[in-house]
PDB file of C-alpha atoms in Angstrom:
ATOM      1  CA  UNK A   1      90.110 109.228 127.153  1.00  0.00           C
ATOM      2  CA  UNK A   2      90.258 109.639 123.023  1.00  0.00           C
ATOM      3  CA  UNK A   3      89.807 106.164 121.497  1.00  0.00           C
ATOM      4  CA  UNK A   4      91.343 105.546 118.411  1.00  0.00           C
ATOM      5  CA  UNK A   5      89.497 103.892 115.568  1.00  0.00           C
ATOM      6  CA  UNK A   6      89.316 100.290 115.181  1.00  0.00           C
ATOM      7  CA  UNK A   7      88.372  97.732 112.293  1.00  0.00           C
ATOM      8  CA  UNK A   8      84.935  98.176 113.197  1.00  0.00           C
ATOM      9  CA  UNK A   9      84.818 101.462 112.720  1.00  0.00           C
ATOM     10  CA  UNK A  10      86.745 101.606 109.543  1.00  0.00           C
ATOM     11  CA  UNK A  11      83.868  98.805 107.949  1.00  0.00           C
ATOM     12  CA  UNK A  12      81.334 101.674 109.026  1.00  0.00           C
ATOM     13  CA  UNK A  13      82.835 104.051 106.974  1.00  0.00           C
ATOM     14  CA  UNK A  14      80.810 105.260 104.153  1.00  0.00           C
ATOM     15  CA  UNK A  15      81.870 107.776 101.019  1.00  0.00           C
ATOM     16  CA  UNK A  16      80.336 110.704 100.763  1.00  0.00           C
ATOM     17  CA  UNK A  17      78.313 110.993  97.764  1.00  0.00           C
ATOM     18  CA  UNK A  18      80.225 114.490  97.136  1.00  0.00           C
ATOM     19  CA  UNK A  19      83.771 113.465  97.274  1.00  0.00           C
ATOM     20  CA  UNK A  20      85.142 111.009  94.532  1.00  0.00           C
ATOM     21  CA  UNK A  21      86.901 107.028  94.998  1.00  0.00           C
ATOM     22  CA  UNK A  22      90.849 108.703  95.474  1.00  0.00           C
ATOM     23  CA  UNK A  23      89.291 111.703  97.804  1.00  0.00           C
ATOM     24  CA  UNK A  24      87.593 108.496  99.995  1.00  0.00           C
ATOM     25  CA  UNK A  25      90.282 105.781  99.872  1.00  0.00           C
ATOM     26  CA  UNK A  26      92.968 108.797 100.998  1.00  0.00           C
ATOM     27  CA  UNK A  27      90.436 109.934 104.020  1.00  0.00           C
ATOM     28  CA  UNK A  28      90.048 105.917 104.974  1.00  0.00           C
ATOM     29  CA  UNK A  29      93.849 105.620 104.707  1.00  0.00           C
ATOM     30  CA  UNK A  30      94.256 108.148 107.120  1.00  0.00           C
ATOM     31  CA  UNK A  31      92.064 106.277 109.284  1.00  0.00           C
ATOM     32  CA  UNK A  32      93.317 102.746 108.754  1.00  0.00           C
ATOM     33  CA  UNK A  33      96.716 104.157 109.461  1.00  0.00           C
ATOM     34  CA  UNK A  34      95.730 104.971 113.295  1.00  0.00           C
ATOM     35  CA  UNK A  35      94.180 101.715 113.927  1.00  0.00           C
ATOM     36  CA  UNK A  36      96.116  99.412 116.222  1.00  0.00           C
ATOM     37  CA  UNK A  37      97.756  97.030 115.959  1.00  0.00           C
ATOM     38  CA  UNK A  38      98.544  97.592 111.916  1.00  0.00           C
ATOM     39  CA  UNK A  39      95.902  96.240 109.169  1.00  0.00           C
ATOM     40  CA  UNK A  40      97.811  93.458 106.726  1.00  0.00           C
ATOM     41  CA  UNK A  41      97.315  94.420 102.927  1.00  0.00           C
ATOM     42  CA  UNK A  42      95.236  91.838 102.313  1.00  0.00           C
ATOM     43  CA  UNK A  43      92.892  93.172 105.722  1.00  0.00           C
ATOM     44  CA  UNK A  44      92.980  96.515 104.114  1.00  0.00           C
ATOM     45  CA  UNK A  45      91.678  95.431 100.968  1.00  0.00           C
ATOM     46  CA  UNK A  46      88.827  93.111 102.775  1.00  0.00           C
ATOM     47  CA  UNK A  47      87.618  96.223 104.840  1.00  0.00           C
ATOM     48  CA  UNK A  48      87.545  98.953 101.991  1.00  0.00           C
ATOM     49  CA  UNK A  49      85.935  97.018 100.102  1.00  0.00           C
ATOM     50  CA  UNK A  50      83.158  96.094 102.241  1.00  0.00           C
ATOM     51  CA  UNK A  51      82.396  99.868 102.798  1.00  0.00           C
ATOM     52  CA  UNK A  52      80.828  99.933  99.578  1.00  0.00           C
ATOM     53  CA  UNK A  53      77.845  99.225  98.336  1.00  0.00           C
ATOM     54  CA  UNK A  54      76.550  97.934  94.601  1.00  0.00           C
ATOM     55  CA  UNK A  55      77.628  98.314  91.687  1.00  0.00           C
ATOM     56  CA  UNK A  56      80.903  98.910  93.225  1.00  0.00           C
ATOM     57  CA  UNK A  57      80.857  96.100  95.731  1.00  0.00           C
ATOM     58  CA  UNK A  58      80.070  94.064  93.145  1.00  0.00           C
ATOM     59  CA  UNK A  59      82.677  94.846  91.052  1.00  0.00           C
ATOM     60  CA  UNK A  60      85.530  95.363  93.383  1.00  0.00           C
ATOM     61  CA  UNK A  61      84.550  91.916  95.353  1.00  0.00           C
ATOM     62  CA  UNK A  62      85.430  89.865  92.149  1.00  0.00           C
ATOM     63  CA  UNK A  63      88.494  91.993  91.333  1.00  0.00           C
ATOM     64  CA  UNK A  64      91.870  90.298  92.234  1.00  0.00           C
ATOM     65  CA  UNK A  65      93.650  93.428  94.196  1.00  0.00           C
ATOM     66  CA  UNK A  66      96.466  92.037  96.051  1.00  0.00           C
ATOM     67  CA  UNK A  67      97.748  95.871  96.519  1.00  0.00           C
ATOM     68  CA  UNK A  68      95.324  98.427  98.533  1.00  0.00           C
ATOM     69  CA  UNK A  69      96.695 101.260  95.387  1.00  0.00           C
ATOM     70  CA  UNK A  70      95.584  98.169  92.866  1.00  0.00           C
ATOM     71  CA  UNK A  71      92.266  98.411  94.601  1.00  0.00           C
ATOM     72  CA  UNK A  72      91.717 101.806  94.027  1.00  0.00           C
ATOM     73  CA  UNK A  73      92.565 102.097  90.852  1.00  0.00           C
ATOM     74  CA  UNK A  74      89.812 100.045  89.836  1.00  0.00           C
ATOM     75  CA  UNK A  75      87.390 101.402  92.140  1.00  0.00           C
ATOM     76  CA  UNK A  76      88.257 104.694  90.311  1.00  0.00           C
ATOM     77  CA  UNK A  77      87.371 102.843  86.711  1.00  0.00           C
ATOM     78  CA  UNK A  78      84.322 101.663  88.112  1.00  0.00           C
ATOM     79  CA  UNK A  79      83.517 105.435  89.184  1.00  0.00           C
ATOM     80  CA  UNK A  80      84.423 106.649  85.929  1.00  0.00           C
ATOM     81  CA  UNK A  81      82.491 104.073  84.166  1.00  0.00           C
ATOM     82  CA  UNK A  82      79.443 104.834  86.062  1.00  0.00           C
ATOM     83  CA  UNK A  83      79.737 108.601  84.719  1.00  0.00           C
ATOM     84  CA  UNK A  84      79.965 107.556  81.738  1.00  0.00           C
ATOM     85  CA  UNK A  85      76.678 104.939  81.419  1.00  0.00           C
ATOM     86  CA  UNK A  86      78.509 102.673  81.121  1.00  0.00           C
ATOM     87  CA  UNK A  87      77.434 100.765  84.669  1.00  0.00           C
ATOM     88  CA  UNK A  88      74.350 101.167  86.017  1.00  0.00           C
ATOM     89  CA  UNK A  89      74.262 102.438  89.592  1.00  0.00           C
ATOM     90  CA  UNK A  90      71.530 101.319  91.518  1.00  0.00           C
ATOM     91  CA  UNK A  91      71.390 103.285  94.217  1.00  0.00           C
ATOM     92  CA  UNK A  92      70.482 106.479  92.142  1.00  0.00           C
ATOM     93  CA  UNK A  93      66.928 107.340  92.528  1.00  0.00           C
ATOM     94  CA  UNK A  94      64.962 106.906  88.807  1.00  0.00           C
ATOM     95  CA  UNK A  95      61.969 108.288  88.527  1.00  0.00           C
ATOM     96  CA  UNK A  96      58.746 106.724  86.214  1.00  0.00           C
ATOM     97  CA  UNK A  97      57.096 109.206  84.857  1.00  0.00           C
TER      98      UNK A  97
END
């Protein structure tokens, strides 16, 4: 019998450290969508957000979202600004030499 996913297994969810915020939050969409019964917005947003780890966590935690797009959108600034220095990201291996 082929179990659909649940709300646990949408928290496990992790991005892939090749694909970028939008190619993630569409591939966890897809997900969410087939739990049952239906995540509320404000469940979405709780659950995507706790897939992440710092800085974004960080960041997206204090963010106000009340929309799941809203969300992403700032996840994607957040990605951005990492690229561009701008915000540390911790879990990036630095080497002392």
């Amino acid at each position: 019998m082929d179990v659909g996913p649940d709300r646990s297994s949408l928290q496990a969810m992790k991005k892939d450290n090749k694909e970028s915020i939008r190619e993630y939050s569409q591939r966890w969409c897809e997900t969410a969508a087939q739990v049952n019964p239906h995540l509320l917005e404000k469940e979405m947003i709780n659950l995507f957000v706790n897939t992440f780890k710092a800085p974004y966590f960080e960041y997206l935690v204090e963010s106000s979202a009340q929309y799941f797009s809203d969300l992403v959108a700032i996840a994607e600034r957040i990605e951005q600004a990492i690229h561009l220095g701008r915000i540390a990201d911790s879990t990036e291996k630095k080497s002392f030499t």
